[in-house]
PDB file of C-alpha atoms in Angstrom:
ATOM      1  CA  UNK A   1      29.963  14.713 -31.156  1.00  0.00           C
ATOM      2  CA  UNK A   2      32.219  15.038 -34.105  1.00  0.00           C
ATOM      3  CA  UNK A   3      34.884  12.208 -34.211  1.00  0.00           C
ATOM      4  CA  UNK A   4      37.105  10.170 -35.695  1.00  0.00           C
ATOM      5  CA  UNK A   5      36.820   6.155 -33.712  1.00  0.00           C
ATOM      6  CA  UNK A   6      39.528   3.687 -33.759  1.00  0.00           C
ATOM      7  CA  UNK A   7      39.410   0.063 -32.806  1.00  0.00           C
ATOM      8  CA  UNK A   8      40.931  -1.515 -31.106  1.00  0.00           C
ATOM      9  CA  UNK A   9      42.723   1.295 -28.655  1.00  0.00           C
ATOM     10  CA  UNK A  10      45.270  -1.630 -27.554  1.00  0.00           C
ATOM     11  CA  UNK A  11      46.598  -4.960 -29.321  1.00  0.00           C
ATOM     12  CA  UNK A  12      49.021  -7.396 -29.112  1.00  0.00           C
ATOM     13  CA  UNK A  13      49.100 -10.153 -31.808  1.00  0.00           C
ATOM     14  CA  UNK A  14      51.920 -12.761 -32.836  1.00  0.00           C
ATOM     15  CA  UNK A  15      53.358 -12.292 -36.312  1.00  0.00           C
ATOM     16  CA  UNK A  16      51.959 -13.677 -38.890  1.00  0.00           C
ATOM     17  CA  UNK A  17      48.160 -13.688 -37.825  1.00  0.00           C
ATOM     18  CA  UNK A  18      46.164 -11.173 -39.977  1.00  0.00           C
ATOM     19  CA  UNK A  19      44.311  -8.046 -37.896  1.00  0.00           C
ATOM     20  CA  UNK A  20      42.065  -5.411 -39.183  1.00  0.00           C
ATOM     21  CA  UNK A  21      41.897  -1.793 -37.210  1.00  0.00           C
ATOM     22  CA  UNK A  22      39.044  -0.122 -37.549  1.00  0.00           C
ATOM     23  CA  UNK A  23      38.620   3.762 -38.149  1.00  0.00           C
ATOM     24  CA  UNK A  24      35.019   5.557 -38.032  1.00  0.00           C
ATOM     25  CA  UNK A  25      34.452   9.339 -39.040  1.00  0.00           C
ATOM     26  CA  UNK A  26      31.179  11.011 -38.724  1.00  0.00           C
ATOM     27  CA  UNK A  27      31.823  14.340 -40.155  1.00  0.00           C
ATOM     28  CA  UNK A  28      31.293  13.005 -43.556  1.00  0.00           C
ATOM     29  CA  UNK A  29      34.472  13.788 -44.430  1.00  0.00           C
ATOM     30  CA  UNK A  30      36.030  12.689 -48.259  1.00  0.00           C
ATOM     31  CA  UNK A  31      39.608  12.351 -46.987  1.00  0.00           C
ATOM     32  CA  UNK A  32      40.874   9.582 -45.008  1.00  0.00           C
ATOM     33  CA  UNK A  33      44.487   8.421 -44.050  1.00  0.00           C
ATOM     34  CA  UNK A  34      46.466   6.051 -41.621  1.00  0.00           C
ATOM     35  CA  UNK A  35      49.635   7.339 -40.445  1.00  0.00           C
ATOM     36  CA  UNK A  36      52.274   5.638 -38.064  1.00  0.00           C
ATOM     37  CA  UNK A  37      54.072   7.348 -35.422  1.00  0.00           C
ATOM     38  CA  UNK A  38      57.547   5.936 -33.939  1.00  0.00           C
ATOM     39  CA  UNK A  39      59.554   7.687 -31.545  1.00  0.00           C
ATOM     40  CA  UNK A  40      62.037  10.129 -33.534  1.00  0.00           C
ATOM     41  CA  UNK A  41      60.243   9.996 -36.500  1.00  0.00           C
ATOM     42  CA  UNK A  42      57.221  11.634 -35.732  1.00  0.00           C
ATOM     43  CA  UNK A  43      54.016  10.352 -37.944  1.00  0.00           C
ATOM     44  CA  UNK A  44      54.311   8.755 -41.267  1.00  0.00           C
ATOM     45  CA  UNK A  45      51.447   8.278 -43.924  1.00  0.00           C
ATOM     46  CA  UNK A  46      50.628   4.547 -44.371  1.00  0.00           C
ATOM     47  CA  UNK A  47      47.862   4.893 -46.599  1.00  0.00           C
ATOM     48  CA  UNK A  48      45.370   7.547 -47.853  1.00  0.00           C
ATOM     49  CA  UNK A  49      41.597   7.974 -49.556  1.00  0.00           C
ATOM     50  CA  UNK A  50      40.591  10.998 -51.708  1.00  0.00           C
ATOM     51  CA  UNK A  51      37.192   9.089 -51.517  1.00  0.00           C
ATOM     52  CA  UNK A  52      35.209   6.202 -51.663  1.00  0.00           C
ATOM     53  CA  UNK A  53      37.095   3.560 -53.632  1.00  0.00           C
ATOM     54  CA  UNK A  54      39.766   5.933 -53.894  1.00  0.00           C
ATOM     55  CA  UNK A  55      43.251   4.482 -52.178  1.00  0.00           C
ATOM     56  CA  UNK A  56      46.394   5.268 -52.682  1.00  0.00           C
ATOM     57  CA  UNK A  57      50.104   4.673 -50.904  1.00  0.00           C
ATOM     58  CA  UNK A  58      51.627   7.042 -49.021  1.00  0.00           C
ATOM     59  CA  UNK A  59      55.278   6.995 -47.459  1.00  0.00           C
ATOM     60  CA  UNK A  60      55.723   3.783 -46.066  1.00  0.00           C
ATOM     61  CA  UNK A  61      52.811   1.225 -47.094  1.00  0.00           C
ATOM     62  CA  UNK A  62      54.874  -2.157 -47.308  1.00  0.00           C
ATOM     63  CA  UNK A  63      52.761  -4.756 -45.252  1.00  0.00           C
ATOM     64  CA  UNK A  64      49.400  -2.987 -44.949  1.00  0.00           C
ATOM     65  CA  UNK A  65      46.465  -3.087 -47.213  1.00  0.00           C
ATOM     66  CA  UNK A  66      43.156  -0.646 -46.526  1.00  0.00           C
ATOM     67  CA  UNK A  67      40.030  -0.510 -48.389  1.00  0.00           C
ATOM     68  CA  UNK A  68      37.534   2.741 -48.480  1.00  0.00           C
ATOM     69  CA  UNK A  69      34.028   0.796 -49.512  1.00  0.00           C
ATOM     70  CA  UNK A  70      31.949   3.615 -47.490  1.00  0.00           C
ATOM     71  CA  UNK A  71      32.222   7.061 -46.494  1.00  0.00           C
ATOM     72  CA  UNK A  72      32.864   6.852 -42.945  1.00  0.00           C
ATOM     73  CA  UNK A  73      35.175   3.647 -42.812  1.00  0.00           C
ATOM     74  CA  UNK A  74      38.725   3.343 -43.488  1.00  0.00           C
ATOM     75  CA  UNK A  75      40.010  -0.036 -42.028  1.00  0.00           C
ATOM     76  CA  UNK A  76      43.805  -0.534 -41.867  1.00  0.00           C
ATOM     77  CA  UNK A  77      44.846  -4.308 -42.889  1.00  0.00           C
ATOM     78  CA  UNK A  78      47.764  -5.928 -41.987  1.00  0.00           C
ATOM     79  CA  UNK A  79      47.847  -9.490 -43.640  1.00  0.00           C
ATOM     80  CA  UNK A  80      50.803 -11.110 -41.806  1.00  0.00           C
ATOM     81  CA  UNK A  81      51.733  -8.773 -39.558  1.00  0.00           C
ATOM     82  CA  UNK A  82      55.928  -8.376 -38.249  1.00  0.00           C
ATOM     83  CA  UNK A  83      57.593  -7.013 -35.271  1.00  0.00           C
ATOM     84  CA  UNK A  84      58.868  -4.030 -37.062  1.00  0.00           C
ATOM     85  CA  UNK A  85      55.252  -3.123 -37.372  1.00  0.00           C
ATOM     86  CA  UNK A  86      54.734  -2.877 -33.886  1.00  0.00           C
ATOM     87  CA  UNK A  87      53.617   1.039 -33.877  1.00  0.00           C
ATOM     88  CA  UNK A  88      51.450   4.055 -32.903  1.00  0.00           C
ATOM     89  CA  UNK A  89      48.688   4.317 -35.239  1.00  0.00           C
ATOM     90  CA  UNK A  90      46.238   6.683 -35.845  1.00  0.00           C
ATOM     91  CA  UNK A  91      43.506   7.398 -37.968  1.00  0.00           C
ATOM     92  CA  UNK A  92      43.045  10.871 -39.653  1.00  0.00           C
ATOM     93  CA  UNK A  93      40.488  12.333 -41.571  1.00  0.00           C
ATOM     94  CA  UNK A  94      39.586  15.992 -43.660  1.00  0.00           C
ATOM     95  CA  UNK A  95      36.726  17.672 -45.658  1.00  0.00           C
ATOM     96  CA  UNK A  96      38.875  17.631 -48.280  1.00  0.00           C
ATOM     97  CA  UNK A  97      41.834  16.350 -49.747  1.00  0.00           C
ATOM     98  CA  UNK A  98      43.350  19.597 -50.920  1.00  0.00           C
ATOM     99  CA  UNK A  99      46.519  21.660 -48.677  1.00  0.00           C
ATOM    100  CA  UNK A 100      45.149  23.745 -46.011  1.00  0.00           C
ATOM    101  CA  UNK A 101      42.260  21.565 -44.659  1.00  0.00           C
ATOM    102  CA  UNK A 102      42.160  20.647 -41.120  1.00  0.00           C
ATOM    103  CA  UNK A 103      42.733  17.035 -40.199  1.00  0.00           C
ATOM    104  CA  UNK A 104      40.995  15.445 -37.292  1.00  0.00           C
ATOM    105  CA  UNK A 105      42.998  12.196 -35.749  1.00  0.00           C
ATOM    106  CA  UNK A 106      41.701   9.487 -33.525  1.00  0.00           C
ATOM    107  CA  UNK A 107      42.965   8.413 -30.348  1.00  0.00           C
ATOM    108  CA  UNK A 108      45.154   5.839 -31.602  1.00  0.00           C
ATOM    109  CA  UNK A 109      45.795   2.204 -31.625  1.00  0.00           C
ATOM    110  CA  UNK A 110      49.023   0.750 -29.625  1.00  0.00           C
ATOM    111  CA  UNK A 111      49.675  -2.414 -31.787  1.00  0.00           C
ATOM    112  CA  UNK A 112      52.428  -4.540 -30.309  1.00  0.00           C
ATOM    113  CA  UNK A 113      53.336  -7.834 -32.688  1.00  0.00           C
ATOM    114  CA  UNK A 114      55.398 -10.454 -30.984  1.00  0.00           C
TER     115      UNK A 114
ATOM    116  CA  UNK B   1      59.796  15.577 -51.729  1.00  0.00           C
ATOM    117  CA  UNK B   2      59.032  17.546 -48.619  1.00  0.00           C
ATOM    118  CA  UNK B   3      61.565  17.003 -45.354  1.00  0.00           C
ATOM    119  CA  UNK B   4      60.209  18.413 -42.124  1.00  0.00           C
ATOM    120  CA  UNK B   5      63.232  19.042 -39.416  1.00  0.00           C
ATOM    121  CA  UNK B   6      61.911  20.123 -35.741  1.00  0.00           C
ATOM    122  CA  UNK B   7      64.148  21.468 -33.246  1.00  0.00           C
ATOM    123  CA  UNK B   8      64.417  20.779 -30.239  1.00  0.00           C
ATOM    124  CA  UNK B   9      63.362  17.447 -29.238  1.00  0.00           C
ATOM    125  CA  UNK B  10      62.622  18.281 -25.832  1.00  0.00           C
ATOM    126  CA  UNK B  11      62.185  21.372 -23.979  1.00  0.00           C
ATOM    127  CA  UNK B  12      61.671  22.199 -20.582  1.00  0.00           C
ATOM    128  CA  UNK B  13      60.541  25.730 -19.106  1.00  0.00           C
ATOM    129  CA  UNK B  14      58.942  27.113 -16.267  1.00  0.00           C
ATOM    130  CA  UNK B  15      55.315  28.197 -15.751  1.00  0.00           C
ATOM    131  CA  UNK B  16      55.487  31.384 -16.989  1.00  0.00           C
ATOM    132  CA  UNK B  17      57.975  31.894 -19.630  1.00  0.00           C
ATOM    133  CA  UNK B  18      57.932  31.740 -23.135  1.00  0.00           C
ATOM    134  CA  UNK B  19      58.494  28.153 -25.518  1.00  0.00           C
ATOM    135  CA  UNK B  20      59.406  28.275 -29.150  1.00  0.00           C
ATOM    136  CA  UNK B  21      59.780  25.536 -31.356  1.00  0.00           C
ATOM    137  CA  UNK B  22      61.452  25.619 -34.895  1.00  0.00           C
ATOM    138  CA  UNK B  23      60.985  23.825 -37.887  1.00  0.00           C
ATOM    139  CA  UNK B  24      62.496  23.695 -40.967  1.00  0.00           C
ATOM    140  CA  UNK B  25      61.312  22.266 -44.382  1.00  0.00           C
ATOM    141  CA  UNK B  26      62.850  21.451 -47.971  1.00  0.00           C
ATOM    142  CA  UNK B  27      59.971  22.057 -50.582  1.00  0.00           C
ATOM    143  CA  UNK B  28      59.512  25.551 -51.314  1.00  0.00           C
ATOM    144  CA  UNK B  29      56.257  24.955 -53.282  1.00  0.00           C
ATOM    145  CA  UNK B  30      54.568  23.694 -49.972  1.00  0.00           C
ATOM    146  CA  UNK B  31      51.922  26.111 -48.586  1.00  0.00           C
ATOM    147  CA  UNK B  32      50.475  24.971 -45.832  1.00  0.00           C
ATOM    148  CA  UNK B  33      51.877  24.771 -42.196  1.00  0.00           C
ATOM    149  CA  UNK B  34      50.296  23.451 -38.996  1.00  0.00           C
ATOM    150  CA  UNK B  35      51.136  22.920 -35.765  1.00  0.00           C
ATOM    151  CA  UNK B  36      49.492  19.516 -33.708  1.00  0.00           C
ATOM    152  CA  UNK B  37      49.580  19.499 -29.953  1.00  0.00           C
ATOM    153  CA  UNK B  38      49.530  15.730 -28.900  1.00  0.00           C
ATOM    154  CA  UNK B  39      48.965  15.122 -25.103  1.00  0.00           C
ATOM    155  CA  UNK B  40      49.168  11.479 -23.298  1.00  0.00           C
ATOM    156  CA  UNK B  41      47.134   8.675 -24.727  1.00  0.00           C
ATOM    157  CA  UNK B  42      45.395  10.935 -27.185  1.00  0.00           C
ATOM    158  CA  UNK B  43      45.438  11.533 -31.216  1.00  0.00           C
ATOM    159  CA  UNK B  44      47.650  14.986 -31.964  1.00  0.00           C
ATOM    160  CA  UNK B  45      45.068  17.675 -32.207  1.00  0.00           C
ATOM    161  CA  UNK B  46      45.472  21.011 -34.478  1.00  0.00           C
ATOM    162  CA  UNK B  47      46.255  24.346 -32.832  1.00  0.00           C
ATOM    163  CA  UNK B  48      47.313  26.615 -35.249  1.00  0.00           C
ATOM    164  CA  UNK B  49      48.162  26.681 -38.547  1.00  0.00           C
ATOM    165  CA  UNK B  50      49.514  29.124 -41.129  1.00  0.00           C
ATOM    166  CA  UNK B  51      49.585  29.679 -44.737  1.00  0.00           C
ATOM    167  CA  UNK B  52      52.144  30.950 -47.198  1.00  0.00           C
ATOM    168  CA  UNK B  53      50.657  33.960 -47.505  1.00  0.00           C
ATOM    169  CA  UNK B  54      50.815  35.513 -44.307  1.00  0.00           C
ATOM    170  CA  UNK B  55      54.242  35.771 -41.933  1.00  0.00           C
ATOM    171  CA  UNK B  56      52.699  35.260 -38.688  1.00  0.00           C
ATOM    172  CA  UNK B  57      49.409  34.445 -36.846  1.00  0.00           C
ATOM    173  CA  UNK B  58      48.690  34.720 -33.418  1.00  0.00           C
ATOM    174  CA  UNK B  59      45.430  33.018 -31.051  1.00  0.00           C
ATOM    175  CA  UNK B  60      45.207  34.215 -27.495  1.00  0.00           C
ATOM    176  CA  UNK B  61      49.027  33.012 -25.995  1.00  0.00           C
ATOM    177  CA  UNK B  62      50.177  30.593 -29.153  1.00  0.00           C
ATOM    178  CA  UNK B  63      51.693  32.069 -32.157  1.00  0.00           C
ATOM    179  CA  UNK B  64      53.476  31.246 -35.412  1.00  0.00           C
ATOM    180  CA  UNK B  65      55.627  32.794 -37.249  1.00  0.00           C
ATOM    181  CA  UNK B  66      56.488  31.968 -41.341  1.00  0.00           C
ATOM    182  CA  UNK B  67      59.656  32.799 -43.374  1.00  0.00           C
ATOM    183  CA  UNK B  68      59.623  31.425 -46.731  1.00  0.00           C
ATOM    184  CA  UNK B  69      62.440  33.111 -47.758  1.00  0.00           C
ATOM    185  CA  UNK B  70      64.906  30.873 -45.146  1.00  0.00           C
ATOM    186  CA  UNK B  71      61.667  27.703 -45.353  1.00  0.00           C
ATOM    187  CA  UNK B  72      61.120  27.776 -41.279  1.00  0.00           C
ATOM    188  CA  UNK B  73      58.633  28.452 -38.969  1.00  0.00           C
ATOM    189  CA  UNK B  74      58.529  28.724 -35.327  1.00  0.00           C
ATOM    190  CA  UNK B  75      55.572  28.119 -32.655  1.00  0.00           C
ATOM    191  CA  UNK B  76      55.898  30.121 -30.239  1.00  0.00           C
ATOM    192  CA  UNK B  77      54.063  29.573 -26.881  1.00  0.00           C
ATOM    193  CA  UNK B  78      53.728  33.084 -24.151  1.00  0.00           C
ATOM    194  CA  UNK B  79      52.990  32.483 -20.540  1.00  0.00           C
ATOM    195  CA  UNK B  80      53.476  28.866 -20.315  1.00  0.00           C
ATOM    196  CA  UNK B  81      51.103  26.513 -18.406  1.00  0.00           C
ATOM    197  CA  UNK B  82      51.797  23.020 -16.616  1.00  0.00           C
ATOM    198  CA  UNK B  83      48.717  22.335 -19.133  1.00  0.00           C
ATOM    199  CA  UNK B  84      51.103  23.490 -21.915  1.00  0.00           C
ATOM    200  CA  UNK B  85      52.835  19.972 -21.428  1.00  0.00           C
ATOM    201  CA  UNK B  86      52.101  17.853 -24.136  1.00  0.00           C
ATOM    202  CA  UNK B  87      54.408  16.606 -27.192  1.00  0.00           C
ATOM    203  CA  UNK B  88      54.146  19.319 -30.716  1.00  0.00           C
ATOM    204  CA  UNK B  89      54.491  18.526 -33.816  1.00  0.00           C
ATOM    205  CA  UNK B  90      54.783  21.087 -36.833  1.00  0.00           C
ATOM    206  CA  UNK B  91      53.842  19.651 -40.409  1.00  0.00           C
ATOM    207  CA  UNK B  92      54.321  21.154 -44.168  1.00  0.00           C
ATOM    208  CA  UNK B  93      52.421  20.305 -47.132  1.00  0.00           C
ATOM    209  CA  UNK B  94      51.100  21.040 -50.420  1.00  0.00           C
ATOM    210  CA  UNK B  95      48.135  19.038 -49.753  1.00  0.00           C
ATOM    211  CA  UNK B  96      47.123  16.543 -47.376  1.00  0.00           C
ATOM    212  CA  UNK B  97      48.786  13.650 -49.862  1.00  0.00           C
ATOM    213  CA  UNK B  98      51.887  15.213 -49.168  1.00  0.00           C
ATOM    214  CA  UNK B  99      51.778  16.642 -45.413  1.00  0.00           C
ATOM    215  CA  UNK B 100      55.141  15.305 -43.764  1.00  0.00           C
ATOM    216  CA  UNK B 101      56.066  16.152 -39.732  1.00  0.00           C
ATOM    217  CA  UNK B 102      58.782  16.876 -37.613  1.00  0.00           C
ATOM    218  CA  UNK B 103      59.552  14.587 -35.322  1.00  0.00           C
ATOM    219  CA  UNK B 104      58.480  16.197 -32.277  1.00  0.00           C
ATOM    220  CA  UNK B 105      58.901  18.223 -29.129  1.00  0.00           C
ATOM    221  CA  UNK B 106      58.013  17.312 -26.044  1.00  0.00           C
ATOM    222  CA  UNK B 107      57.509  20.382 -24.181  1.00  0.00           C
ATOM    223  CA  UNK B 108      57.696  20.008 -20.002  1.00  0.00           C
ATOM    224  CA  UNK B 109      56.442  22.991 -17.921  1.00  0.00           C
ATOM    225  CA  UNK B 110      57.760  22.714 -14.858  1.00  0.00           C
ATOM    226  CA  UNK B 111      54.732  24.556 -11.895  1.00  0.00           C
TER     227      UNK B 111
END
Protein backbone atom coordinates (compact mmCIF):
# COMPACT_ATOMS: atom_id res chain seq x y z
CA UNK A 1 0.00 0.00 0.00
CA UNK A 2 1.20 3.41 -0.92
CA UNK A 3 2.13 5.51 2.21
CA UNK A 4 3.72 7.96 3.87
CA UNK A 5 4.82 6.39 7.92
CA UNK A 6 5.47 8.54 10.82
CA UNK A 7 7.03 7.63 14.11
CA UNK A 8 6.26 8.00 16.74
CA UNK A 9 2.20 8.67 16.40
CA UNK A 10 2.35 10.10 20.17
CA UNK A 11 5.22 11.78 22.39
CA UNK A 12 5.76 13.56 25.28
CA UNK A 13 9.36 14.65 26.13
CA UNK A 14 10.78 17.35 28.68
CA UNK A 15 12.54 20.30 27.09
CA UNK A 16 15.70 20.17 26.39
CA UNK A 17 16.18 16.34 25.57
CA UNK A 18 16.85 15.86 21.79
CA UNK A 19 14.05 13.55 19.70
CA UNK A 20 14.11 12.46 16.18
CA UNK A 21 10.53 11.72 14.25
CA UNK A 22 10.69 9.55 11.74
CA UNK A 23 8.90 9.84 8.23
CA UNK A 24 8.90 6.81 5.58
CA UNK A 25 7.51 7.15 1.90
CA UNK A 26 7.33 4.30 -0.44
CA UNK A 27 6.13 5.87 -3.54
CA UNK A 28 9.58 6.89 -4.39
CA UNK A 29 8.70 10.16 -4.30
CA UNK A 30 11.63 13.24 -4.79
CA UNK A 31 9.75 15.73 -2.60
CA UNK A 32 9.59 15.63 1.02
CA UNK A 33 8.42 18.22 3.72
CA UNK A 34 7.46 18.57 7.51
CA UNK A 35 4.79 20.91 8.22
CA UNK A 36 3.25 21.92 11.70
CA UNK A 37 -0.29 22.40 12.32
CA UNK A 38 -1.64 24.60 15.42
CA UNK A 39 -5.09 25.38 15.97
CA UNK A 40 -5.95 28.74 13.94
CA UNK A 41 -3.13 28.57 11.91
CA UNK A 42 -3.70 25.72 9.92
CA UNK A 43 -0.28 23.84 8.67
CA UNK A 44 3.00 25.52 8.37
CA UNK A 45 6.15 24.24 6.39
CA UNK A 46 9.01 23.37 8.81
CA UNK A 47 11.31 22.04 6.43
CA UNK A 48 11.42 20.72 2.82
CA UNK A 49 13.62 18.27 0.27
CA UNK A 50 13.67 18.70 -3.55
CA UNK A 51 15.80 15.46 -3.17
CA UNK A 52 18.31 13.51 -1.68
CA UNK A 53 20.72 15.84 0.09
CA UNK A 54 18.60 18.53 -0.95
CA UNK A 55 17.10 20.62 2.31
CA UNK A 56 15.97 23.69 2.56
CA UNK A 57 13.83 26.03 5.25
CA UNK A 58 10.53 26.70 4.88
CA UNK A 59 8.24 29.14 7.01
CA UNK A 60 9.04 28.56 10.39
CA UNK A 61 12.29 26.25 10.85
CA UNK A 62 13.83 27.83 14.15
CA UNK A 63 14.61 24.76 16.46
CA UNK A 64 14.41 21.84 14.02
CA UNK A 65 17.07 20.34 11.91
CA UNK A 66 16.17 17.36 9.14
CA UNK A 67 18.45 15.52 6.98
CA UNK A 68 17.35 13.70 3.47
CA UNK A 69 20.42 10.94 3.23
CA UNK A 70 17.92 8.43 1.28
CA UNK A 71 15.02 8.53 -0.84
CA UNK A 72 12.37 7.38 1.33
CA UNK A 73 13.47 9.03 4.75
CA UNK A 74 12.98 12.43 5.93
CA UNK A 75 13.57 12.53 9.78
CA UNK A 76 12.51 15.72 11.62
CA UNK A 77 15.21 16.76 14.45
CA UNK A 78 14.59 18.72 17.23
CA UNK A 79 17.93 19.24 19.23
CA UNK A 80 16.62 20.79 22.49
CA UNK A 81 13.27 20.76 22.11
CA UNK A 82 10.72 23.85 23.96
CA UNK A 83 7.19 24.02 24.97
CA UNK A 84 6.25 26.27 22.18
CA UNK A 85 7.11 23.35 20.02
CA UNK A 86 4.60 21.26 21.38
CA UNK A 87 2.58 20.66 17.90
CA UNK A 88 0.74 18.59 15.24
CA UNK A 89 3.18 17.31 12.87
CA UNK A 90 2.97 15.69 9.82
CA UNK A 91 4.96 14.38 7.21
CA UNK A 92 4.22 15.11 3.47
CA UNK A 93 5.55 13.93 0.44
CA UNK A 94 5.13 14.48 -3.81
CA UNK A 95 6.49 13.09 -7.16
CA UNK A 96 7.71 16.21 -7.67
CA UNK A 97 8.58 19.38 -6.33
CA UNK A 98 6.96 21.57 -8.94
CA UNK A 99 3.05 23.48 -8.30
CA UNK A 100 0.30 21.21 -9.10
CA UNK A 101 1.59 17.83 -7.74
CA UNK A 102 -0.38 15.98 -5.28
CA UNK A 103 0.97 15.69 -1.77
CA UNK A 104 0.40 12.63 0.31
CA UNK A 105 0.60 13.34 4.36
CA UNK A 106 1.07 10.89 7.14
CA UNK A 107 -0.99 10.38 10.04
CA UNK A 108 0.77 12.64 12.22
CA UNK A 109 2.79 12.86 15.30
CA UNK A 110 1.18 14.59 18.61
CA UNK A 111 4.45 15.88 20.25
CA UNK A 112 3.78 17.39 23.65
CA UNK A 113 7.21 18.99 25.38
CA UNK A 114 6.90 19.73 29.04
CA UNK B 1 4.63 35.95 -0.27
CA UNK B 2 1.43 34.00 -0.54
CA UNK B 3 -1.42 34.61 2.44
CA UNK B 4 -4.18 32.02 2.45
CA UNK B 5 -7.50 33.44 4.40
CA UNK B 6 -10.39 30.64 4.91
CA UNK B 7 -13.74 31.54 5.91
CA UNK B 8 -15.59 30.28 8.05
CA UNK B 9 -13.94 28.56 10.80
CA UNK B 10 -16.67 26.38 11.58
CA UNK B 11 -19.75 25.41 9.92
CA UNK B 12 -22.54 23.43 10.78
CA UNK B 13 -25.39 22.08 8.34
CA UNK B 14 -27.76 19.46 8.09
CA UNK B 15 -27.62 16.15 6.20
CA UNK B 16 -28.72 17.20 3.13
CA UNK B 17 -27.93 20.68 2.30
CA UNK B 18 -25.28 22.29 0.65
CA UNK B 19 -21.56 23.57 2.48
CA UNK B 20 -19.30 26.10 0.89
CA UNK B 21 -16.16 27.22 2.08
CA UNK B 22 -14.20 30.37 0.85
CA UNK B 23 -10.79 31.21 0.59
CA UNK B 24 -8.97 33.98 -0.31
CA UNK B 25 -5.25 34.43 -1.31
CA UNK B 26 -2.66 37.40 -1.92
CA UNK B 27 -0.20 36.18 -4.74
CA UNK B 28 -1.64 36.47 -8.02
CA UNK B 29 1.20 34.50 -9.70
CA UNK B 30 0.13 31.33 -7.66
CA UNK B 31 -1.48 28.59 -9.82
CA UNK B 32 -2.31 25.90 -8.06
CA UNK B 33 -5.28 25.38 -5.58
CA UNK B 34 -6.27 22.35 -3.51
CA UNK B 35 -8.56 21.50 -1.17
CA UNK B 36 -7.44 18.76 1.95
CA UNK B 37 -10.18 17.05 3.88
CA UNK B 38 -8.63 16.14 7.35
CA UNK B 39 -10.82 13.78 9.53
CA UNK B 40 -9.98 12.75 13.38
CA UNK B 41 -6.58 11.38 14.14
CA UNK B 42 -5.61 11.24 10.51
CA UNK B 43 -3.07 13.25 8.03
CA UNK B 44 -5.35 15.88 5.73
CA UNK B 45 -5.97 14.00 2.56
CA UNK B 46 -6.48 15.75 -1.05
CA UNK B 47 -9.96 15.97 -2.58
CA UNK B 48 -9.94 18.27 -5.19
CA UNK B 49 -7.87 20.58 -6.59
CA UNK B 50 -7.93 23.23 -9.32
CA UNK B 51 -5.68 25.06 -11.54
CA UNK B 52 -5.51 28.59 -12.86
CA UNK B 53 -6.63 27.73 -15.91
CA UNK B 54 -9.94 26.50 -15.48
CA UNK B 55 -12.93 28.39 -13.26
CA UNK B 56 -14.47 25.45 -11.79
CA UNK B 57 -14.23 21.62 -11.41
CA UNK B 58 -16.64 19.39 -10.17
CA UNK B 59 -16.26 15.24 -8.81
CA UNK B 60 -19.49 13.47 -8.05
CA UNK B 61 -21.08 15.99 -4.98
CA UNK B 62 -17.70 18.26 -4.25
CA UNK B 63 -16.92 21.16 -6.37
CA UNK B 64 -14.65 24.18 -6.71
CA UNK B 65 -14.96 27.09 -8.08
CA UNK B 66 -11.78 29.70 -9.17
CA UNK B 67 -11.85 33.52 -9.70
CA UNK B 68 -8.57 34.96 -10.31
CA UNK B 69 -9.77 38.07 -11.14
CA UNK B 70 -11.10 38.77 -7.19
CA UNK B 71 -7.97 35.73 -5.96
CA UNK B 72 -10.78 33.32 -4.17
CA UNK B 73 -12.05 30.11 -4.44
CA UNK B 74 -14.82 28.32 -2.87
CA UNK B 75 -15.42 24.40 -2.11
CA UNK B 76 -18.49 23.73 -2.36
CA UNK B 77 -19.99 20.48 -0.91
CA UNK B 78 -23.99 19.23 -2.43
CA UNK B 79 -26.00 16.81 -0.41
CA UNK B 80 -24.12 16.78 2.72
CA UNK B 81 -23.30 13.57 4.68
CA UNK B 82 -22.69 12.99 8.58
CA UNK B 83 -19.45 11.42 6.75
CA UNK B 84 -18.92 14.94 5.30
CA UNK B 85 -17.69 15.89 8.94
CA UNK B 86 -14.21 16.33 8.99
CA UNK B 87 -11.99 19.68 9.27
CA UNK B 88 -11.00 21.38 5.28
CA UNK B 89 -8.39 23.08 4.47
CA UNK B 90 -7.86 25.02 1.05
CA UNK B 91 -4.10 25.76 0.05
CA UNK B 92 -2.45 28.11 -2.84
CA UNK B 93 0.83 27.77 -4.34
CA UNK B 94 3.20 28.25 -7.04
CA UNK B 95 4.90 25.15 -6.19
CA UNK B 96 5.03 22.89 -3.40
CA UNK B 97 8.04 25.25 -1.77
CA UNK B 98 5.58 27.78 -1.54
CA UNK B 99 2.03 26.04 -0.82
CA UNK B 100 0.55 28.07 2.26
CA UNK B 101 -3.18 27.04 3.95
CA UNK B 102 -6.04 28.48 5.41
CA UNK B 103 -6.55 27.84 8.64
CA UNK B 104 -9.39 25.62 8.51
CA UNK B 105 -13.04 24.68 8.64
CA UNK B 106 -14.42 22.35 10.58
CA UNK B 107 -17.48 21.32 8.92
CA UNK B 108 -20.33 19.46 11.37
CA UNK B 109 -23.24 17.67 9.61
CA UNK B 110 -25.72 17.34 11.84
CA UNK B 111 -28.00 13.46 10.78
Amino acid sequence: EAQVTQNPRYLITVTGKKLTVTCSQNMNHEYMSWYRQDPGLGLRQIYYSMNVEVTDKGDVPEGYKVSRKEKRNFPLILESPSPNQTSLYFCASSLFWSGGETQYFGPGTRLLVL
Amino acid sequence: GENVEQHPSTLSVQEGDSAVIKCTYSDSASNYFPWYKQELGKGPQLIIDIRSNVGEKKDQRIAVTLNKTAKHFSLHITETQPEDSAVYFCAASKDNNDMRFGAGTRLTVKP
